[in-house]
Amino acid sequence: MAVRAAPAPEHDPSSFEIAAEIRYGDALAAALSQCWRRAPTALAVYLAGLVALIVAGWFSGGELAWLAVVGAAPGVAAIAFVAATARLDFKRTGGRPLRMRYHVCGSGVEIRAARRSDWIAWDDLWGASETRRSFLLSPSPGEQYVIPKRCCDAGRAAALRELLGRALATRAGRRSSDFQA
């Protein structure tokens, strides 16, 4: 990851701080959201198949109800695996909520935690999304930062949404122009 210049000066109106406490529920929701974003078609096909098995069990008068249980087992195992992985990651930090500070400005975001600091220029952002509960920033495919919405007032949430929208639109434009060249 390329290191960029420091964030914009504090007088920048689009510059603000977000103090966040990342809980296990935040980490789990972010991990599940990331799974959904990475394989939406496969998950949609799986869920459609599971619904078909449930309907088959219902129409068979219960004789094929065991198919729904067998069909649900891989989904339950996958969710349990993601939950266990998130739990292990959370325990590595001492099992307490992780306190993070995000300094957001027009050129990127600085992320600070207990023994770690990272700078992500909006141009270097691999991906980002917004869920019902949080904003998710991915500097690379295997890394994700969570900004819970409960830690943002309405103005900061709107500003972050706008900055992320611009960054991803610019990135999409670069991707499409790269493919056309």
mmCIF file with all atom_site columns, C-alpha atoms in Angstrom, residues 4 103-109 119-126 128 137 147 159-160 163-164 166-168 170-171 174:
data_model
loop_
_atom_site.group_PDB
_atom_site.id
_atom_site.type_symbol
_atom_site.label_atom_id
_atom_site.label_alt_id
_atom_site.label_comp_id
_atom_site.label_asym_id
_atom_site.label_entity_id
_atom_site.label_seq_id
_atom_site.pdbx_PDB_ins_code
_atom_site.Cartn_x
_atom_site.Cartn_y
_atom_site.Cartn_z
_atom_site.occupancy
_atom_site.B_iso_or_equiv
_atom_site.pdbx_formal_charge
_atom_site.auth_seq_id
_atom_site.auth_comp_id
_atom_site.auth_asym_id
_atom_site.auth_atom_id
_atom_site.pdbx_PDB_model_num
ATOM 1  C CA . ARG A 1 4   ? 0.358   9.231  1.029   1.00 0.00 ? 4   ARG A CA 1
ATOM 2  C CA . HIS A 1 103 ? -9.738  11.027 11.254  1.00 0.00 ? 103 HIS A CA 1
ATOM 3  C CA . VAL A 1 104 ? -11.695 11.564 8.048   1.00 0.00 ? 104 VAL A CA 1
ATOM 4  C CA . CYS A 1 105 ? -10.731 14.276 5.589   1.00 0.00 ? 105 CYS A CA 1
ATOM 5  C CA . GLY A 1 106 ? -11.085 15.065 1.899   1.00 0.00 ? 106 GLY A CA 1
ATOM 6  C CA . SER A 1 107 ? -8.015  13.052 0.900   1.00 0.00 ? 107 SER A CA 1
ATOM 7  C CA . GLY A 1 108 ? -8.534  9.917  2.993   1.00 0.00 ? 108 GLY A CA 1
ATOM 8  C CA . VAL A 1 109 ? -8.874  8.488  6.470   1.00 0.00 ? 109 VAL A CA 1
ATOM 9  C CA . TRP A 1 119 ? -3.574  5.893  6.480   1.00 0.00 ? 119 TRP A CA 1
ATOM 10 C CA . ILE A 1 120 ? -5.846  5.108  3.556   1.00 0.00 ? 120 ILE A CA 1
ATOM 11 C CA . ALA A 1 121 ? -6.090  7.634  0.755   1.00 0.00 ? 121 ALA A CA 1
ATOM 12 C CA . TRP A 1 122 ? -9.500  7.537  -0.900  1.00 0.00 ? 122 TRP A CA 1
ATOM 13 C CA . ASP A 1 123 ? -7.703  6.711  -4.182  1.00 0.00 ? 123 ASP A CA 1
ATOM 14 C CA . ASP A 1 124 ? -6.204  3.589  -2.560  1.00 0.00 ? 124 ASP A CA 1
ATOM 15 C CA . LEU A 1 125 ? -9.473  2.289  -1.105  1.00 0.00 ? 125 LEU A CA 1
ATOM 16 C CA . TRP A 1 126 ? -10.169 -1.194 -2.477  1.00 0.00 ? 126 TRP A CA 1
ATOM 17 C CA . ALA A 1 128 ? -16.372 0.300  0.892   1.00 0.00 ? 128 ALA A CA 1
ATOM 18 C CA . LEU A 1 137 ? -13.805 0.355  4.610   1.00 0.00 ? 137 LEU A CA 1
ATOM 19 C CA . ILE A 1 147 ? -17.150 2.411  11.651  1.00 0.00 ? 147 ILE A CA 1
ATOM 20 C CA . ALA A 1 159 ? -20.219 13.498 5.073   1.00 0.00 ? 159 ALA A CA 1
ATOM 21 C CA . LEU A 1 160 ? -18.662 10.018 5.224   1.00 0.00 ? 160 LEU A CA 1
ATOM 22 C CA . LEU A 1 163 ? -16.748 10.972 0.594   1.00 0.00 ? 163 LEU A CA 1
ATOM 23 C CA . LEU A 1 164 ? -17.070 7.210  0.117   1.00 0.00 ? 164 LEU A CA 1
ATOM 24 C CA . ARG A 1 166 ? -17.040 10.026 -4.542  1.00 0.00 ? 166 ARG A CA 1
ATOM 25 C CA . ALA A 1 167 ? -14.069 7.749  -3.858  1.00 0.00 ? 167 ALA A CA 1
ATOM 26 C CA . LEU A 1 168 ? -15.804 4.656  -5.212  1.00 0.00 ? 168 LEU A CA 1
ATOM 27 C CA . THR A 1 170 ? -13.667 7.760  -9.045  1.00 0.00 ? 170 THR A CA 1
ATOM 28 C CA . ARG A 1 171 ? -12.281 4.246  -8.588  1.00 0.00 ? 171 ARG A CA 1
ATOM 29 C CA . ARG A 1 174 ? -10.477 4.447  -13.312 1.00 0.00 ? 174 ARG A CA 1
#
